[in-house]
Short mmCIF file of C-alpha atoms in Angstrom, two decimals:
data_model
loop_
_atom_site.label_atom_id
_atom_site.label_comp_id
_atom_site.label_asym_id
_atom_site.label_seq_id
_atom_site.Cartn_x
_atom_site.Cartn_y
_atom_site.Cartn_z
CA MET N 30 0.00 0.00 0.00
CA PHE N 31 1.25 3.48 -0.77
CA ASP N 32 2.18 5.25 2.45
CA PRO N 33 -0.55 7.90 2.90
CA SER N 34 1.68 9.96 5.19
CA PHE N 35 4.43 10.36 2.57
CA ALA N 36 6.70 8.78 5.21
CA CYS N 37 8.62 7.14 2.39
CA VAL N 38 10.00 10.60 1.59
CA LYS N 39 13.03 10.36 3.84
CA HIS N 40 15.50 12.57 2.01
CA GLU N 41 15.77 15.84 3.92
CA ASP N 42 16.26 17.87 0.75
CA ILE N 43 12.83 17.05 -0.60
CA LEU N 44 11.36 18.20 2.69
CA CYS N 45 13.21 21.49 2.20
CA ILE N 46 11.67 21.75 -1.26
CA MET N 47 8.18 20.68 -0.29
CA HIS N 48 7.48 22.44 3.00
CA GLU N 49 5.13 20.72 5.39
CA LYS N 50 2.30 23.03 4.38
CA ILE N 51 2.45 21.49 0.89
CA PHE N 52 2.36 17.91 2.13
CA GLU N 53 -0.51 18.79 4.43
CA SER N 54 -2.52 20.78 1.89
CA PRO N 55 -6.03 19.56 1.03
CA GLU N 56 -4.86 18.87 -2.52
CA CYS N 57 -2.00 16.63 -1.35
CA LYS N 58 -4.40 14.90 1.02
CA THR N 59 -6.57 14.03 -1.97
CA LEU N 60 -3.50 12.82 -3.86
CA ARG N 61 -2.53 10.55 -0.97
CA GLU N 62 -6.03 9.11 -0.76
CA ASN N 63 -6.08 8.46 -4.48
CA LEU N 64 -2.69 6.77 -4.37
CA VAL N 65 -3.70 4.52 -1.49
CA ALA N 66 -6.71 3.35 -3.48
CA GLU N 67 -4.66 2.89 -6.66
CA TYR N 68 -1.90 0.83 -5.03
CA GLU N 69 -4.50 -1.35 -3.30
CA THR N 70 -6.50 -1.95 -6.48
CA TYR N 71 -4.10 -1.95 -9.44
CA LYS N 72 -0.54 -2.75 -10.39
CA ILE N 73 1.19 0.63 -10.24
CA CYS N 74 4.52 1.71 -11.73
CA PRO N 75 6.98 2.29 -10.19
CA PRO N 76 6.87 0.29 -6.93
CA ARG N 77 5.86 2.60 -4.11
CA GLU N 78 9.36 2.64 -2.58
CA LEU N 79 10.74 4.12 -5.81
CA VAL N 80 8.16 6.86 -6.38
CA PHE N 81 10.43 9.65 -5.09
CA SER N 82 13.73 8.24 -6.37
CA ALA N 83 14.43 11.29 -8.52
CA PHE N 84 14.60 13.48 -5.42
CA GLU N 85 16.54 10.93 -3.41
CA MET N 86 19.22 10.79 -6.12
CA CYS N 87 19.79 14.57 -6.21
CA ASP N 88 20.74 16.80 -3.32
CA TYR N 89 18.74 20.00 -3.62
CA ASP N 90 21.86 22.17 -3.52
CA ASP N 91 23.46 20.14 -6.32
CA ILE N 92 20.56 20.25 -8.80
CA LYS N 93 21.65 22.08 -11.94
CA VAL N 94 19.40 20.52 -14.60
CA VAL N 95 15.73 19.56 -14.40
CA VAL N 96 14.47 17.27 -17.17
CA LEU N 97 10.68 17.19 -17.13
CA GLY N 98 8.90 14.17 -18.53
CA GLN N 99 5.26 13.14 -18.52
CA ASP N 100 4.60 9.92 -16.62
CA PRO N 101 6.60 6.77 -15.82
CA TYR N 102 7.06 3.85 -18.19
CA PHE N 103 3.97 1.70 -17.77
CA ASN N 104 5.42 -1.71 -18.64
CA GLU N 105 6.38 -4.09 -15.85
CA ASN N 106 9.89 -3.64 -14.38
CA GLN N 107 10.73 -0.53 -16.43
CA ALA N 108 10.00 2.48 -14.21
CA ILE N 109 12.50 3.22 -11.43
CA GLY N 110 11.27 6.64 -10.33
CA LEU N 111 13.50 8.71 -12.63
CA ALA N 112 11.97 10.16 -15.78
CA PHE N 113 13.04 8.28 -18.94
CA SER N 114 15.36 5.92 -17.02
CA VAL N 115 15.40 2.17 -16.62
CA SER N 116 17.56 0.15 -14.23
CA GLY N 117 20.01 -1.07 -16.85
CA CYS N 118 19.75 -4.68 -15.69
CA GLY N 119 16.18 -5.76 -16.37
CA THR N 120 14.53 -8.21 -18.73
CA TYR N 121 12.15 -5.56 -20.05
CA LYS N 122 11.91 -4.31 -23.61
CA PHE N 123 14.17 -1.28 -24.01
CA PRO N 124 11.95 1.82 -24.30
CA PRO N 125 12.14 3.39 -27.79
CA THR N 126 11.90 6.88 -26.28
CA LEU N 127 15.05 6.19 -24.29
CA LYS N 128 16.78 4.86 -27.40
CA ASN N 129 16.10 8.21 -29.08
CA ILE N 130 17.51 10.15 -26.13
CA ILE N 131 20.70 8.10 -26.25
CA LYS N 132 20.85 8.56 -30.02
CA GLU N 133 20.68 12.35 -29.65
CA VAL N 134 23.46 12.27 -27.04
CA ARG N 135 25.62 10.24 -29.41
CA GLN N 136 24.92 12.61 -32.27
CA THR N 137 26.03 15.48 -30.06
CA PHE N 138 29.11 14.06 -28.34
CA GLY N 139 29.97 10.94 -30.32
CA GLU N 140 29.30 8.68 -27.35
CA CYS N 141 26.93 8.25 -24.42
CA VAL N 142 27.81 7.05 -20.92
CA VAL N 143 24.36 5.52 -20.31
CA GLU N 144 24.05 3.07 -23.20
CA ASP N 145 22.26 0.65 -20.86
CA GLY N 146 19.52 3.23 -20.24
CA ASP N 147 20.31 3.69 -16.54
CA LEU N 148 20.23 7.47 -16.16
CA ARG N 149 21.19 7.40 -12.51
CA ALA N 150 24.68 8.36 -13.71
CA TRP N 151 23.14 11.66 -14.80
CA ALA N 152 21.20 12.06 -11.57
CA ARG N 153 24.40 11.73 -9.54
CA GLN N 154 25.71 14.76 -11.42
CA GLY N 155 22.77 16.96 -10.44
CA VAL N 156 20.25 16.13 -13.17
CA LEU N 157 16.76 15.87 -11.65
CA LEU N 158 14.78 13.49 -13.86
CA LEU N 159 11.25 14.46 -12.92
CA ASN N 160 7.89 13.42 -14.33
CA THR N 161 4.74 15.53 -14.03
CA CYS N 162 3.03 12.36 -12.76
CA LEU N 163 5.17 10.14 -10.56
CA THR N 164 2.96 7.06 -10.91
CA VAL N 165 0.92 5.25 -13.55
CA ARG N 166 -1.18 2.09 -13.79
CA GLN N 167 0.67 -0.77 -15.40
CA GLY N 168 -0.20 -0.89 -19.08
CA GLN N 169 -2.19 2.37 -19.06
CA ALA N 170 -0.33 5.50 -20.12
CA LEU N 171 -1.49 8.76 -18.50
CA SER N 172 -3.83 6.87 -16.19
CA HIS N 173 -2.72 9.04 -13.24
CA ALA N 174 -2.82 12.34 -15.08
CA ALA N 175 -5.84 13.49 -13.09
CA ILE N 176 -5.32 12.03 -9.62
CA GLY N 177 -3.68 15.14 -8.18
CA TRP N 178 0.06 15.03 -8.84
CA ASP N 179 0.03 18.71 -9.83
CA SER N 180 -0.48 19.53 -6.15
CA PHE N 181 3.03 18.22 -5.60
CA ILE N 182 4.81 18.87 -8.88
CA ILE N 183 3.84 22.51 -9.44
CA PRO N 184 5.07 23.67 -5.99
CA ALA N 185 8.24 21.65 -6.55
CA LEU N 186 8.89 23.36 -9.89
CA LYS N 187 8.23 26.78 -8.38
CA GLU N 188 10.66 26.06 -5.56
CA LEU N 189 13.30 24.77 -7.96
CA ASP N 190 12.86 27.89 -10.09
CA LYS N 191 13.99 29.96 -7.10
CA LYS N 192 17.45 28.49 -7.63
CA ASN N 193 19.68 30.42 -10.01
CA ASP N 194 21.67 29.17 -12.97
CA ILE N 195 19.87 25.89 -13.61
CA VAL N 196 18.45 24.47 -16.84
CA PHE N 197 14.87 23.30 -17.25
CA VAL N 198 14.40 20.88 -20.16
CA LEU N 199 10.83 20.50 -21.40
CA TRP N 200 10.27 17.77 -23.98
CA GLY N 201 6.84 17.49 -25.56
CA SER N 202 3.67 19.57 -25.37
CA HIS N 203 2.70 18.18 -21.98
CA ALA N 204 5.95 19.18 -20.28
CA ARG N 205 6.00 22.51 -22.12
CA GLY N 206 2.67 23.31 -20.50
CA TYR N 207 4.55 23.75 -17.22
CA LYS N 208 6.75 26.53 -18.57
CA LYS N 209 4.31 29.07 -17.11
CA TYR N 210 5.54 28.13 -13.63
CA LEU N 211 9.14 29.05 -14.49
CA SER N 212 9.89 32.77 -14.39
CA ASN N 213 13.43 33.17 -13.05
CA ILE N 214 15.41 34.97 -15.76
CA ARG N 215 18.66 33.59 -14.30
CA ASN N 216 17.65 30.13 -15.48
CA LEU N 217 17.54 28.60 -18.94
CA VAL N 218 14.42 26.90 -20.30
CA LEU N 219 14.86 24.56 -23.28
CA GLU N 220 11.88 23.23 -25.24
CA ALA N 221 11.60 20.59 -27.96
CA ALA N 222 9.39 17.82 -29.25
CA HIS N 223 9.09 14.68 -27.15
CA PRO N 224 11.73 11.99 -27.84
CA SER N 225 9.01 9.43 -28.50
CA PRO N 226 9.21 7.74 -31.93
CA LEU N 227 5.92 9.48 -32.73
CA SER N 228 7.45 12.94 -32.46
CA ALA N 229 11.24 12.75 -32.21
CA HIS N 230 11.68 13.68 -35.89
CA ASN N 231 9.54 16.80 -35.37
CA GLY N 232 12.14 18.72 -33.42
CA PHE N 233 13.78 16.49 -30.83
CA PHE N 234 16.49 15.08 -33.08
CA GLY N 235 18.94 17.87 -33.73
CA CYS N 236 17.64 20.10 -30.94
CA GLY N 237 21.14 20.26 -29.47
CA HIS N 238 19.85 20.39 -25.93
CA PHE N 239 22.67 18.42 -24.38
CA LYS N 240 25.29 20.79 -25.75
CA LYS N 241 23.18 23.83 -24.82
CA ILE N 242 22.88 22.52 -21.28
CA ASN N 243 26.64 22.19 -20.87
CA ASP N 244 27.39 25.49 -22.60
CA PHE N 245 25.09 27.25 -20.14
CA LEU N 246 26.52 25.46 -17.10
CA VAL N 247 30.10 26.23 -18.09
CA LYS N 248 29.21 29.85 -18.71
CA ARG N 249 27.79 30.03 -15.19
CA GLY N 250 30.89 28.45 -13.69
CA LYS N 251 29.44 24.99 -13.16
CA LYS N 252 30.80 21.60 -14.09
CA PRO N 253 29.26 20.26 -17.29
CA VAL N 254 27.29 17.02 -17.23
CA VAL N 255 28.90 13.93 -18.69
CA PHE N 256 26.04 12.61 -20.79
#
């Protein structure tokens, strides 16, 4: 059962981001109730202990890139709580969206350090791989789009936007819809088509985002990400 108290959120940095008033808001209460019912009734991705993995992998002070996805992979054993990432050691079918991301990295740098699809190597460098919905029913894309995750994600984005000199990467129309919550002129917002096979050729391939990210970070005196 999903922990209705959010007690599984143990990393102190996420508590700094999401003040108690957010966790205790009526909207988050509704989200918790919905999640309890969902985990009791359906197979949900990712497992409940991995829901907040993206935050657990990144210290708040170290976050320098936020990649915003839509919802987790909905096939069994794929989602690990980091947007677009898999574990790198599963028996699952490799997600085609992730293949396209790796392809774009290779086209930019000639190589990619996450050929196995495990993007935790990026997260350890300060890349927050965040979805706008942190859960999904197995086999049903966007099935949790309306259960209340915005009550958590929007305040998180607003808090992250208070940081200076970070890059927000919005892929696809859904993620781009959250641009309105990002207003800090010290930060860089990059937008492109979603890396899904359905849209990657409409502006994701060739977008140059990975180079633009590192160019911006270097310009602001930060260590570039090894993609």
